[in-house]
Each structure stands twice: as C-alpha cells, then as structure tokens.
Coordinates of C-alpha atoms in Angstrom, one line a residue:
M1 CA 115.5 72.8 107.3
F2 CA 119.1 73.7 107.3
S3 CA 122.2 71.7 106.4
S4 CA 124.4 70.1 109.1
R5 CA 126.9 72.9 108.8
S6 CA 124.3 75.5 109.4
L7 CA 122.6 76.6 112.6
G8 CA 119.7 74.5 113.8
Y9 CA 116.3 76.1 113.9
E10 CA 116.3 76.4 117.7
N11 CA 119.7 78.0 117.8
L12 CA 118.8 80.3 114.9
Q13 CA 115.6 81.4 116.8
C14 CA 117.6 82.0 120.0
L15 CA 120.2 84.1 118.2
A16 CA 117.6 86.1 116.3
N17 CA 115.7 86.8 119.5
E18 CA 118.9 87.8 121.3
K19 CA 119.8 90.1 118.5
L20 CA 116.3 91.5 118.5
T21 CA 116.5 92.2 122.3
Q22 CA 119.7 94.1 121.8
T23 CA 118.4 96.3 118.9
V24 CA 114.7 96.9 119.7
A25 CA 114.1 99.6 122.3
M26 CA 110.4 100.2 121.6
P27 CA 107.5 98.2 120.3
L28 CA 106.9 97.9 116.6
S29 CA 104.3 100.2 115.0
Y30 CA 101.6 98.9 112.7
D31 CA 102.8 97.4 109.4
E32 CA 106.3 96.8 110.7
A33 CA 108.3 93.6 111.1
W34 CA 111.9 92.7 112.0
L35 CA 114.2 90.7 109.7
N36 CA 117.3 89.2 111.4
L37 CA 120.1 88.2 109.0
V38 CA 122.6 85.7 110.5
S39 CA 125.8 85.1 108.5
Q40 CA 127.9 81.9 108.7
A41 CA 129.8 82.8 105.5
P42 CA 133.3 84.4 105.3
I43 CA 132.0 87.0 102.9
T44 CA 130.7 90.5 103.5
Y45 CA 127.4 91.2 101.8
S46 CA 125.5 94.5 101.2
I47 CA 121.8 94.3 101.7
W48 CA 119.5 96.1 99.2
T49 CA 115.7 96.4 99.4
Q50 CA 112.8 98.0 97.7
S51 CA 109.0 97.9 98.0
E52 CA 107.3 95.8 95.3
E53 CA 104.8 98.7 95.1
C54 CA 107.5 100.8 93.4
Y55 CA 107.4 99.4 89.9
N56 CA 110.7 99.5 87.9
C57 CA 112.5 101.2 90.8
D58 CA 116.2 100.5 91.6
L59 CA 116.9 98.7 94.8
E60 CA 118.2 100.9 97.7
Y61 CA 121.0 100.2 100.0
K62 CA 119.8 99.1 103.4
A63 CA 122.7 97.7 105.5
K64 CA 126.0 95.8 105.5
L65 CA 126.2 92.2 106.7
F66 CA 129.8 91.3 107.7
A67 CA 131.2 87.8 107.7
Y68 CA 130.1 85.7 110.7
D69 CA 128.0 88.6 112.0
N70 CA 124.3 89.4 112.1
V71 CA 122.1 92.5 111.4
S72 CA 118.5 93.4 112.0
L73 CA 116.3 95.2 109.5
L74 CA 113.1 97.1 110.2
L75 CA 110.8 96.6 107.2
N76 CA 107.4 97.8 106.2
T77 CA 104.8 95.0 105.7
A78 CA 102.1 96.9 103.8
H79 CA 103.6 95.6 100.5
N80 CA 105.9 92.8 99.5
I81 CA 109.6 93.6 99.9
V82 CA 112.3 92.8 97.3
L83 CA 115.5 91.8 99.2
E84 CA 118.8 91.3 97.5
F85 CA 122.3 90.3 98.7
R86 CA 125.3 91.6 96.8
N87 CA 128.9 90.6 97.1
A88 CA 132.0 92.9 97.3
S89 CA 131.9 93.5 93.6
N90 CA 128.3 94.7 93.9
S91 CA 127.0 91.7 91.9
P92 CA 123.7 90.2 93.0
V93 CA 124.0 86.7 94.6
C94 CA 120.5 86.3 95.9
T95 CA 117.2 88.0 95.2
K96 CA 114.0 87.2 97.1
V97 CA 110.5 88.6 97.3
L98 CA 109.4 88.6 100.9
S99 CA 105.8 88.7 102.1
L100 CA 106.1 89.7 105.7
Q101 CA 103.3 90.1 108.3
E102 CA 102.8 92.8 110.9
H103 CA 104.9 92.5 114.1
G104 CA 106.5 89.4 112.7
V105 CA 110.1 88.5 113.6
Y106 CA 111.9 86.7 110.8
A107 CA 115.3 85.2 110.4
M108 CA 117.5 84.1 107.5
N109 CA 120.6 82.0 108.0
I110 CA 123.2 82.7 105.3
T111 CA 125.9 80.1 104.6
R112 CA 128.6 80.0 101.9
K113 CA 126.9 77.0 100.3
D114 CA 123.3 78.2 100.8
V115 CA 123.6 81.9 100.0
C116 CA 119.9 82.3 99.2
P117 CA 118.3 80.8 102.3
P118 CA 114.6 80.3 103.2
L119 CA 112.8 82.8 105.4
V120 CA 112.0 81.5 108.9
A121 CA 109.3 83.1 111.2
T122 CA 110.7 83.1 114.7
N123 CA 107.4 84.3 116.3
V124 CA 103.7 84.3 115.4
P125 CA 102.8 87.5 113.5
D126 CA 99.6 89.4 114.2
H127 CA 96.5 89.0 112.2
I128 CA 96.1 92.6 111.2
Y129 CA 92.5 92.3 109.8
E130 CA 91.0 91.1 113.1
P131 CA 89.6 94.6 113.9
L132 CA 87.9 94.7 110.5
Y133 CA 86.5 91.2 111.0
V134 CA 85.1 92.3 114.4
V135 CA 83.5 95.4 112.9
I136 CA 81.9 93.4 110.1
G137 CA 80.8 90.6 112.5
L138 CA 79.2 93.2 114.8
Y139 CA 77.4 94.9 112.0
L140 CA 76.0 91.6 110.7
S141 CA 75.0 90.5 114.2
L142 CA 73.1 93.8 114.8
R143 CA 71.4 93.4 111.4
L144 CA 70.4 89.9 112.3
A145 CA 69.1 90.9 115.7
W146 CA 67.1 93.7 114.2
W147 CA 65.6 91.4 111.6
L148 CA 64.7 88.8 114.2
G149 CA 63.2 91.4 116.5
S150 CA 61.2 93.0 113.8
T151 CA 59.9 89.6 112.6
L152 CA 59.0 88.5 116.1
Y153 CA 57.3 91.9 116.9
R154 CA 55.1 91.5 113.8
S155 CA 54.3 87.9 114.3
P156 CA 50.6 86.8 115.1
W157 CA 52.0 84.5 117.8
L158 CA 53.4 87.4 119.8
S159 CA 50.1 89.2 119.4
K160 CA 48.2 86.2 120.8
L161 CA 50.6 85.8 123.6
F162 CA 50.1 89.3 125.0
N163 CA 46.4 89.7 124.1
T164 CA 44.2 90.0 127.2
N165 CA 41.2 88.3 125.6
P166 CA 42.4 85.5 123.3
V167 CA 38.8 84.2 122.6
I168 CA 37.6 87.5 121.2
A169 CA 40.9 87.9 119.3
E170 CA 40.4 84.5 117.6
I171 CA 36.8 85.4 116.6
E172 CA 38.0 88.7 115.2
N173 CA 40.7 87.0 113.2
D174 CA 38.2 84.5 111.8
L175 CA 35.9 87.4 110.8
G176 CA 38.8 89.4 109.3
S177 CA 37.8 92.5 111.4
P178 CA 40.5 94.7 112.8
Q179 CA 38.0 96.2 115.3
S180 CA 37.7 95.1 118.9
S181 CA 34.0 95.8 119.0
G182 CA 31.2 96.9 116.7
D183 CA 27.7 96.0 115.6
S184 CA 26.6 93.1 113.5
A185 CA 26.5 95.3 110.3
T186 CA 30.1 96.3 110.8
L187 CA 31.1 92.6 111.3
L188 CA 29.1 91.6 108.3
R189 CA 30.8 94.3 106.2
Y190 CA 34.2 93.0 107.2
S191 CA 33.4 89.4 106.7
T192 CA 32.0 89.8 103.2
T193 CA 34.7 92.1 101.9
A194 CA 37.0 90.4 99.5
P195 CA 40.7 90.2 100.6
S196 CA 42.8 92.9 99.0
T197 CA 45.3 91.8 96.4
P198 CA 48.6 93.5 95.7
T199 CA 48.4 95.6 92.6
S200 CA 51.2 96.3 90.2
P201 CA 53.1 99.5 91.0
G202 CA 52.3 102.6 89.1
P203 CA 54.8 104.9 87.4
A204 CA 55.3 107.0 90.6
Q205 CA 55.8 103.9 92.7
M206 CA 58.3 102.5 90.2
A207 CA 60.2 105.8 90.2
R208 CA 60.5 105.8 94.0
A209 CA 61.7 102.2 94.0
R210 CA 64.2 103.1 91.3
V211 CA 65.6 106.0 93.2
R212 CA 65.8 104.0 96.4
S213 CA 68.2 101.5 94.7
L214 CA 70.3 104.4 93.5
D215 CA 70.3 106.0 96.9
V216 CA 71.6 102.8 98.5
L217 CA 74.5 102.7 96.1
R218 CA 75.2 106.4 96.7
G219 CA 75.0 105.8 100.4
V220 CA 77.5 102.9 100.3
A221 CA 79.9 105.0 98.3
I222 CA 79.7 108.0 100.6
C223 CA 80.2 105.8 103.7
L224 CA 83.2 104.1 102.2
M225 CA 84.6 107.5 101.1
I226 CA 84.2 108.9 104.7
F227 CA 86.0 105.8 106.1
V228 CA 88.8 106.0 103.5
N229 CA 89.3 109.8 104.0
Y230 CA 89.3 109.4 107.7
G231 CA 92.2 107.0 107.4
G232 CA 90.7 103.6 106.6
G233 CA 92.2 102.1 109.8
Q234 CA 95.6 102.8 108.2
Y235 CA 95.2 99.6 106.1
A236 CA 96.9 99.5 102.7
I237 CA 93.8 98.2 101.0
F238 CA 92.0 101.5 101.9
E239 CA 94.8 103.6 100.5
H240 CA 94.9 104.9 96.9
S241 CA 97.2 103.0 94.6
A242 CA 100.6 104.7 94.2
W243 CA 100.3 104.7 90.4
N244 CA 99.0 101.9 88.2
G245 CA 96.6 99.3 89.6
M246 CA 93.5 99.7 91.8
T247 CA 92.6 99.4 95.4
L248 CA 89.1 99.5 97.0
A249 CA 89.6 103.3 97.7
D250 CA 90.0 103.9 94.0
F251 CA 86.5 102.9 93.2
V252 CA 84.7 105.4 95.4
F253 CA 85.0 108.6 93.4
P254 CA 84.1 106.9 90.1
W255 CA 81.0 105.4 91.7
F256 CA 79.9 109.0 92.5
V257 CA 80.5 110.1 89.0
W258 CA 78.6 107.2 87.5
I259 CA 75.7 107.7 90.0
M260 CA 75.5 111.4 89.0
G261 CA 75.0 110.3 85.4
V262 CA 72.1 108.0 86.3
S263 CA 70.4 110.7 88.4
L264 CA 70.6 113.4 85.9
T265 CA 68.8 111.2 83.4
F266 CA 65.7 111.0 85.6
S267 CA 65.9 114.7 86.5
L268 CA 66.2 116.1 83.0
C269 CA 63.6 113.7 81.5
S270 CA 61.1 114.6 84.2
K271 CA 61.5 118.3 83.7
L272 CA 61.3 118.0 79.9
R273 CA 58.1 116.1 80.1
S274 CA 56.7 118.6 82.6
G275 CA 57.0 121.3 79.9
A276 CA 60.2 123.0 81.0
S277 CA 62.1 124.6 78.1
R278 CA 65.6 123.4 77.2
A279 CA 67.0 126.9 77.6
H280 CA 65.7 127.0 81.2
L281 CA 67.1 123.5 81.9
F282 CA 70.5 124.6 80.6
L283 CA 70.6 127.6 83.0
S284 CA 69.7 125.2 85.8
V285 CA 72.5 122.9 84.8
L286 CA 74.9 125.8 84.6
R287 CA 73.9 127.0 88.0
R288 CA 74.4 123.6 89.6
S289 CA 77.8 123.3 88.0
V290 CA 78.9 126.7 89.3
I291 CA 77.8 125.8 92.8
L292 CA 79.7 122.5 92.8
I293 CA 82.9 124.2 91.5
V294 CA 82.7 127.0 94.1
L295 CA 82.1 124.5 96.9
G296 CA 85.0 122.5 95.6
L297 CA 87.3 125.6 95.6
V298 CA 86.4 126.3 99.2
I299 CA 86.9 122.7 100.4
S300 CA 90.2 122.3 98.5
N301 CA 91.7 125.3 100.2
L302 CA 90.4 125.0 103.7
N303 CA 93.9 125.1 105.2
N304 CA 95.5 127.4 102.6
S305 CA 95.4 131.1 103.2
D306 CA 97.9 131.9 100.4
V307 CA 95.9 133.0 97.4
T308 CA 99.0 132.6 95.2
K309 CA 98.9 128.9 95.9
L310 CA 95.3 128.1 95.7
R311 CA 94.5 124.6 94.4
Y312 CA 92.1 125.1 91.5
M313 CA 91.0 121.5 90.9
G314 CA 89.5 118.9 93.3
V315 CA 86.7 116.3 93.6
L316 CA 83.7 118.7 93.4
Q317 CA 85.4 120.8 90.7
R318 CA 85.8 117.6 88.6
L319 CA 82.2 116.7 89.2
G320 CA 80.9 120.2 88.3
L321 CA 82.8 120.3 85.1
A322 CA 81.8 116.8 83.9
Y323 CA 78.2 117.5 84.9
L324 CA 78.2 120.7 82.9
F325 CA 79.2 118.9 79.7
V326 CA 77.1 115.8 80.1
A327 CA 74.0 117.4 81.3
S328 CA 74.2 120.1 78.6
V329 CA 74.5 117.5 75.9
E330 CA 71.5 115.6 77.4
T331 CA 69.5 118.8 77.8
F332 CA 69.6 119.5 74.1
L333 CA 69.7 116.0 72.6
M334 CA 67.5 113.9 75.0
R335 CA 64.1 112.8 73.5
M336 CA 61.0 113.4 75.5
Q337 CA 59.2 110.5 73.9
P338 CA 60.5 107.1 72.7
I339 CA 60.6 106.7 68.9
F340 CA 60.1 102.9 68.8
T341 CA 56.6 102.4 70.3
Y342 CA 54.8 100.6 67.5
D343 CA 56.5 97.2 67.7
S344 CA 57.2 95.8 71.1
H345 CA 58.7 92.6 69.6
G346 CA 61.0 94.0 67.0
I347 CA 64.8 94.2 67.2
L348 CA 64.8 98.0 67.1
Y349 CA 62.4 98.2 70.0
H350 CA 64.6 96.1 72.2
A351 CA 67.6 98.2 71.3
R352 CA 65.9 101.6 71.7
D353 CA 68.1 102.5 74.7
L354 CA 71.0 102.6 72.3
I355 CA 69.3 103.9 69.2
E356 CA 67.5 106.8 70.7
S357 CA 70.8 108.1 72.2
W358 CA 73.2 107.6 69.3
P359 CA 74.2 111.3 69.1
Q360 CA 75.2 111.2 72.8
W361 CA 77.1 108.0 72.2
L362 CA 79.0 109.7 69.3
F363 CA 79.9 112.6 71.6
T364 CA 81.1 110.1 74.3
L365 CA 83.2 108.1 71.8
L366 CA 84.8 111.3 70.5
T367 CA 85.6 112.4 74.0
A368 CA 87.3 109.1 74.8
A369 CA 89.3 109.3 71.6
L370 CA 90.3 112.9 72.4
H371 CA 91.6 111.9 75.8
T372 CA 93.5 108.9 74.4
G373 CA 95.0 110.8 71.5
V374 CA 96.2 113.7 73.8
T375 CA 97.6 111.2 76.3
L376 CA 99.5 109.1 73.8
Y377 CA 100.6 111.6 71.1
M378 CA 101.0 115.0 72.7
P379 CA 104.7 116.0 72.7
I380 CA 106.2 116.5 76.2
P381 CA 109.4 118.6 76.5
G382 CA 112.1 116.5 78.0
C383 CA 110.0 113.4 78.2
P384 CA 109.0 110.6 75.9
T385 CA 105.8 111.1 73.9
G386 CA 103.0 109.1 75.3
Y387 CA 104.7 108.7 78.7
V388 CA 102.2 107.7 81.4
G389 CA 104.6 106.7 84.2
P390 CA 105.0 108.1 87.7
G391 CA 108.4 109.8 87.2
G392 CA 110.6 110.1 90.2
K393 CA 112.6 106.9 90.8
G394 CA 110.2 104.9 88.6
D395 CA 111.5 103.6 85.3
H396 CA 114.9 103.4 87.1
G397 CA 115.0 107.1 87.4
A398 CA 115.1 107.8 83.7
H399 CA 112.2 110.3 83.7
V400 CA 112.4 112.0 87.0
N401 CA 110.5 115.1 86.0
C402 CA 107.9 113.4 83.8
T403 CA 105.2 112.5 86.4
G404 CA 101.9 112.2 84.7
G405 CA 103.0 112.9 81.2
A406 CA 100.6 115.0 79.1
A407 CA 98.1 115.3 81.9
A408 CA 100.6 117.1 84.2
L409 CA 101.9 119.2 81.3
I410 CA 98.4 120.6 80.5
D411 CA 97.9 121.4 84.2
R412 CA 101.2 123.2 84.4
L413 CA 100.5 125.2 81.3
V414 CA 96.9 126.1 82.2
L415 CA 96.8 126.1 86.0
G416 CA 100.5 126.6 87.0
E417 CA 102.5 124.4 89.2
E418 CA 101.7 126.4 92.4
H419 CA 98.0 125.7 91.8
M420 CA 98.4 121.9 91.5
Y421 CA 98.1 119.2 94.1
Q422 CA 101.5 119.0 95.9
R423 CA 101.2 115.6 97.6
P424 CA 100.0 113.0 95.1
S425 CA 99.8 109.3 96.2
C426 CA 102.9 108.6 94.0
K427 CA 105.1 111.0 96.0
E428 CA 105.8 108.7 99.0
V429 CA 106.5 105.6 96.9
Y430 CA 108.3 107.1 93.9
D431 CA 109.9 110.1 95.5
T432 CA 108.4 112.4 92.8
V433 CA 109.8 115.9 92.7
V434 CA 107.1 117.7 90.6
P435 CA 103.5 118.3 91.5
F436 CA 100.7 116.3 90.0
D437 CA 97.0 116.8 90.3
P438 CA 94.9 113.5 90.3
E439 CA 91.8 115.7 89.6
G440 CA 93.5 117.6 86.8
L441 CA 92.0 119.0 83.5
L442 CA 92.7 116.2 81.1
G443 CA 91.0 113.7 83.3
V444 CA 87.8 115.7 83.0
L445 CA 87.4 114.1 79.5
T446 CA 87.3 110.5 80.9
T447 CA 85.2 111.7 83.8
I448 CA 82.7 112.8 81.1
V449 CA 82.9 109.4 79.5
L450 CA 82.2 107.7 82.9
M451 CA 79.3 110.0 83.7
Y452 CA 77.7 109.3 80.4
L453 CA 78.0 105.5 81.0
G454 CA 75.9 106.3 84.1
V455 CA 73.5 108.2 81.9
Y456 CA 73.1 105.1 79.7
A457 CA 72.3 103.0 82.8
G458 CA 69.6 105.5 83.7
R459 CA 68.2 105.4 80.2
V460 CA 67.9 101.6 80.5
M461 CA 65.7 102.2 83.6
L462 CA 63.5 104.7 81.7
C463 CA 63.1 102.4 78.6
F464 CA 62.6 99.1 80.4
P465 CA 60.3 99.2 83.5
K466 CA 60.8 95.5 84.5
T467 CA 63.7 94.2 86.5
Q468 CA 64.9 91.4 84.2
P469 CA 65.7 93.5 81.1
R470 CA 67.4 96.1 83.3
V471 CA 69.6 93.6 85.0
I472 CA 70.4 91.8 81.8
R473 CA 71.5 95.0 80.1
W474 CA 73.5 96.3 83.1
L475 CA 75.4 93.0 83.5
S476 CA 75.9 92.7 79.8
S477 CA 77.4 96.2 79.6
A478 CA 79.4 95.6 82.7
T479 CA 81.0 92.5 81.1
L480 CA 81.7 94.4 77.9
F481 CA 83.2 97.4 79.7
C482 CA 85.4 95.2 81.9
L483 CA 86.6 93.1 78.9
I484 CA 87.6 96.2 76.9
G485 CA 89.3 97.7 80.0
G486 CA 91.1 94.5 80.6
W487 CA 92.2 94.3 77.0
L488 CA 93.5 97.9 77.1
C489 CA 95.6 97.1 80.2
G490 CA 96.7 93.7 79.0
F491 CA 94.8 92.1 81.9
S492 CA 97.7 93.1 84.1
V493 CA 98.6 95.9 86.6
E494 CA 101.5 97.4 84.7
G495 CA 101.1 96.2 81.1
G496 CA 99.0 96.9 78.1
L497 CA 98.5 100.0 75.9
I498 CA 96.6 101.9 78.6
P499 CA 97.2 100.7 82.1
I500 CA 94.6 101.0 84.8
N501 CA 95.4 104.3 86.6
K502 CA 93.3 106.3 88.9
N503 CA 95.7 109.2 89.0
L504 CA 95.4 109.7 85.2
W505 CA 91.8 108.5 85.0
S506 CA 92.8 106.3 82.1
L507 CA 90.2 104.9 79.8
S508 CA 90.8 101.3 81.1
F509 CA 90.2 102.6 84.7
V510 CA 86.9 104.3 83.7
L511 CA 85.6 101.2 81.9
V512 CA 86.4 98.9 84.8
T513 CA 84.8 101.2 87.4
A514 CA 81.7 101.7 85.2
G515 CA 81.4 97.9 85.1
S516 CA 81.6 97.6 88.8
S517 CA 79.0 100.3 89.2
S518 CA 76.6 98.4 87.0
V519 CA 77.1 95.2 88.9
L520 CA 76.4 96.9 92.2
L521 CA 73.3 98.7 91.0
S522 CA 72.0 95.4 89.6
L523 CA 72.6 93.8 93.0
F524 CA 70.8 96.5 95.0
L525 CA 67.9 96.6 92.5
L526 CA 67.3 92.9 93.2
L527 CA 67.8 93.1 96.9
V528 CA 66.0 96.3 97.7
D529 CA 63.4 96.8 95.0
H530 CA 62.7 93.5 93.4
W531 CA 62.9 90.9 96.2
R532 CA 62.5 93.5 99.0
S533 CA 64.7 91.4 101.2
W534 CA 66.6 94.5 102.5
S535 CA 65.3 98.0 103.0
G536 CA 68.7 99.5 102.2
S537 CA 69.0 101.1 105.6
P538 CA 71.2 102.8 106.8
F539 CA 72.8 103.5 103.4
H540 CA 69.6 104.6 101.8
Q541 CA 69.3 107.5 104.3
A542 CA 73.0 108.4 103.8
G543 CA 72.5 108.4 100.0
K544 CA 69.7 111.0 100.4
N545 CA 72.2 113.5 101.9
A546 CA 75.4 112.4 100.3
I547 CA 76.6 116.0 99.4
F548 CA 76.0 117.1 102.9
L549 CA 77.9 114.2 104.4
Y550 CA 80.8 114.8 102.0
I551 CA 81.1 118.5 102.9
G552 CA 80.6 117.8 106.6
H553 CA 83.1 115.0 107.0
T554 CA 85.7 117.1 105.1
L555 CA 85.2 120.0 107.5
T556 CA 85.4 117.9 110.7
R557 CA 87.8 115.1 109.7
H558 CA 90.5 116.1 112.3
S559 CA 88.2 117.2 115.2
L560 CA 86.3 115.7 118.1
P561 CA 84.1 113.7 118.3
W562 CA 84.9 112.3 114.9
A563 CA 88.6 111.9 115.6
W564 CA 91.1 112.0 118.4
K565 CA 94.9 111.6 119.0
V566 CA 95.6 107.9 118.7
T567 CA 97.7 106.6 121.7
H568 CA 98.0 102.9 120.6
T569 CA 99.9 103.3 117.3
H570 CA 101.4 99.8 117.3
T571 CA 98.3 98.2 115.8
H572 CA 95.4 99.0 113.5
T573 CA 92.8 98.5 116.3
E574 CA 92.5 102.1 117.6
Y575 CA 92.7 103.6 114.1
T576 CA 90.0 101.3 112.9
L577 CA 87.8 102.1 115.9
M578 CA 88.2 105.8 115.4
N579 CA 87.6 105.7 111.7
V580 CA 84.6 103.4 112.0
W581 CA 83.2 105.6 114.8
G582 CA 83.6 108.7 112.7
T583 CA 81.7 107.0 109.8
C584 CA 79.0 105.7 112.0
L585 CA 78.5 109.2 113.5
W586 CA 77.8 110.6 110.1
L587 CA 75.4 107.7 109.4
L588 CA 73.5 108.6 112.6
I589 CA 73.4 112.2 111.4
A590 CA 72.0 111.1 108.1
L591 CA 69.3 108.9 109.8
Y592 CA 68.3 111.9 111.9
M593 CA 68.1 114.2 108.9
Y594 CA 66.0 111.6 107.0
E595 CA 63.5 111.3 109.8
R596 CA 63.3 115.1 110.0
K597 CA 62.7 115.3 106.2
C598 CA 65.8 117.5 105.9
F599 CA 67.6 117.0 102.6
F600 CA 70.5 119.0 101.3
S601 CA 71.1 119.3 97.6
V602 CA 72.7 121.7 95.1

C-alpha cells in the first residue's frame, strides 16, 4: 500500500494507536472519529477542514503538522469532511473528501513524494444504524407474530382441535348452522338458506375506507414527527437539512399540509350537500383557523415569558393561515354537483376533476407565481436581488447578513427580528448571525399551493369512486410534480433556478413533497382499502388523534416517562431507545383513546 520509503501498514497502525493512546483521555461520543496524520516529509503543513454540508464555505484552520511529526484530529462523521494540506506559502498541495464512520480510527502517512496519501482505517468502525435495524426488525417480528396468531386463532383447524364434541361440530358445519342445538325446522332453515355473497360497498362504506387510508398516512406522519422532534436517535438523517437539499425529517410537515388539503375537500363537500350555507361554512373555517393560530402561539412560546420576544410564527400558525385561504376559496368556489354527468365515456368526463376546479387552479398558479416573483425579484438592501442562500459563512462569507433573502426581509419588516425564530437549522453549520424563521410569512404562499395540491387529490377521490382511476391520477400527478420540481432545481441539491429548500419552502420543495404524498396515499389505498392486506394499525389510530398527539408530545418532550437524561452518550443506542420509547408511548395513548372513542379535533 505504501512505497518502500514509507512506513509499513503495521508500523503505521502501531504509531497511530500509540498516538491515539497519548491523546485520547475519554471515549468518543456518537458521530466522532479520530484521524491520525503521520509525516515523513521535511515540510510543515497546515491542516484545513470543512464539513461538506457547508456549501461554498471556506475551509477552516484545524492544526499544524510539523516535519517528521504526527497529529491527531477529532472529526465529526455525520457528514463528509473536506481535508486540505497547505504548505508554508498557504498553497494547497492536497485536497481530499473523507467519508469517516463513527468511532473509527484512521491514519494517513504523508511523504514528500506521496503528499496526498490514501486513508487507512486502523480499527473497525461501529455500524451506527444497528439500533435502527433492531427496532425495525422487532416491529416486523411483532407484526408477523400478531398476523400468525390471528390467522391461527380464526382457523377452523384450531376450532376442531379444541371442540369437545367433534362429531356434532362436523354435522353443524355440513348443515351451515352456527347453532349448537335446535329443532329440525331451525336446521332446515339454515340448510336451505343461500350463502351470503359480498355486496359492493355503498357511499358511506366507501367514505369510511377513504378516510381510513388518509388516517394511516396522517398517523405515519405524526409518528415520524414525534420521533424526529424527540431527537431521532441523534441520527443526521432525521435532522432537518441545514439549507438546500432534503432529509427524511423535511417531508413530515409538508405531508401534514397536504393531508389537511385532502381532508377539507371531504368536509366542505359533505356540509355543502347537507344544505349548509357558504357564509356559515366560511365562519366555521375562520373559527378553526383562529384556533390553530392561537394554539400555535401558545406552543411556540412555552419557554418564553418575555412578551417583547414572542415568536409569532410556527407550525400550527402556518397551518392555520394556509387553511384559512384554501378552505375559503373552496367554500365559495366548490361545486356541489358535478357538471359532466351526461357522458361517462367522453374526454371531458374523465377530466372533470380538473375542469370543475379551474378557478381554484388559477388561484393556485397565481399564488405560486407571486411567491416566485417576490423571492427572485424583490430588492434586498445590502444583498443581491433574488438571493436565496444561507448567509453566514456560506458563499465564502460574501453575504453574511443575507440569510433567507426576501423571505427574511419580509419577516423583519412585518414581525420584527425579536419575534422571529432565533435558532434556525442553518445557524450551526453556516454560523449565521441574523435570525431566520422557517415558518415565516412568505412561505405561507407555497404552503397554500401544497395544501391545494392535497385538495386536488381529495377531489380525485370524490370524482372517481374506483381504486384504479384514483391511483393512476395520483401517480401521474406525482410524476409530473416531481419532474417539474427536479427541473426547477436542476435535478441537483445546490443547482437550478429554484433549489429544493425546506427553510424557504421553495416551489421545487413543495412539488417534490406533494409528489411523495401522492405516492404514499396510493400505496396505503391499495394496502389498506383495496387489497385489505393491512388494517393500518397502529398508525390508523394515531391519525385519528394527530392534533392531540402533536400538542401532547410538544408539552412533554423533555419530561418523564417520555425522556430521561442519557448516560451512554458515546453511541446512538440509548438515544434511539429513548426516542422510540417516547413515540411508542404516544402510540399506546392513541390506541387507548381510539378504543374509548375519544377524538380530539379543532
């Protein structure tokens, strides 16, 4: 692996371990690794590093590596690390991107001839996702055991095995009688009755099945949200993206917005057809929006007693505002009866889900255009017009105070800096110095767009009662939305006209998350309602009380029995155990409330 003038692998490993023994006084924490640099060159190098998560950020000085010496670096393994060696004139002589693993000990042997050496692992790193694999395996095992037990319990073989009079049981089975005794007339009545055949579900049954699929998706979203908000096992994949790009955690809130759009379609249509006036419905929409906003204000300021620094925006506030606009438009524009009922084979009939709602589509397109126009063309004092970067040390520190561009400027003008979120996800990575609210005012516009895309999915369910046309339309729209979103971001993380950005709720972000929502609902419709291969439990029960679980887990996130002080901080195991336990505890509460017919709604 090394030249004859370099250290052998065994000597390099011994030297690295000896250096590590001298420098390490305590065990590594999670997402940490040691890198031991061993120099055989008569040159002094400066070591510069930067996380690859920090896009367009300058490298930062880390250490000095003197000639014929060695140095150990403690590095974070959550994201790739850019490592650079510079000579005495501060010119780069070697730049490498390192992908390190948790608790790994790595070494690099630097020679004059081989100044950009390979990375050597001198121990076996930990497999950080083992706790997650165990949790997933345990859940699947329990589901399999429950299914096997239920199947066995319902099987005729088990009934025969434990029946005290098998002869009578066989006669009764032949006669088709569920009775253990009775006269001949009764037996004759059962024997001559034609076997029942399944009938097609009526409108009420179809509505229940439809809501069940939606509740399963809502339950999955709330469970994932609880797990993420509780810490997500301290895994990077369950953290929000620092700026551009997406993680699994970034999908959760958009799913809720989309689901709310689907639900309001059923609610408003049902009330209109029952004879409620549109003015009365608007007052109901307004009341629900106010309740959501007030609840959001309370939750956003639980630990803040300074009224001069109240945070005005938040998750529920964003939901309330978007719901007010979308539900109001639907209240006054929704048709109670379809307009294409005369020709079930014509083109217009098959496109009625689009044609009947063209005014709402126009409103949605104008909203998307307004958000894009303000974002890209609104002048920002001291910043480039159309800037959508993170500020701080991003863009090589050229726009330190420009975090969020037009979105942040509007919030500062309307809300005031002291009423904005002070710890955005970009602060830790980009060292931002100005506040930025990821649930700010400008993003309400694209939240309205996303909620209306959910309304469209709900309208598909109203217009097409069968599974096949629903799934075809949902998957077709998901493909279209994702392609447009991918085109806007150039099918890349940092490129394109409008990058995917959860903090800004960019248009590309909204389209991609809408596509993912449609795919998931299609999957659950097939599994839960069409094939009936899964009851949706326990997520169905959680989805019936999603707002209660959201408020409850927010109020109790740092208290027993949902959380405790972690003592084993060197791995993800105890964090994962604690966060999974907290999530499961709320699932149990949801199951209990469901059995008690206790449902909380606003």
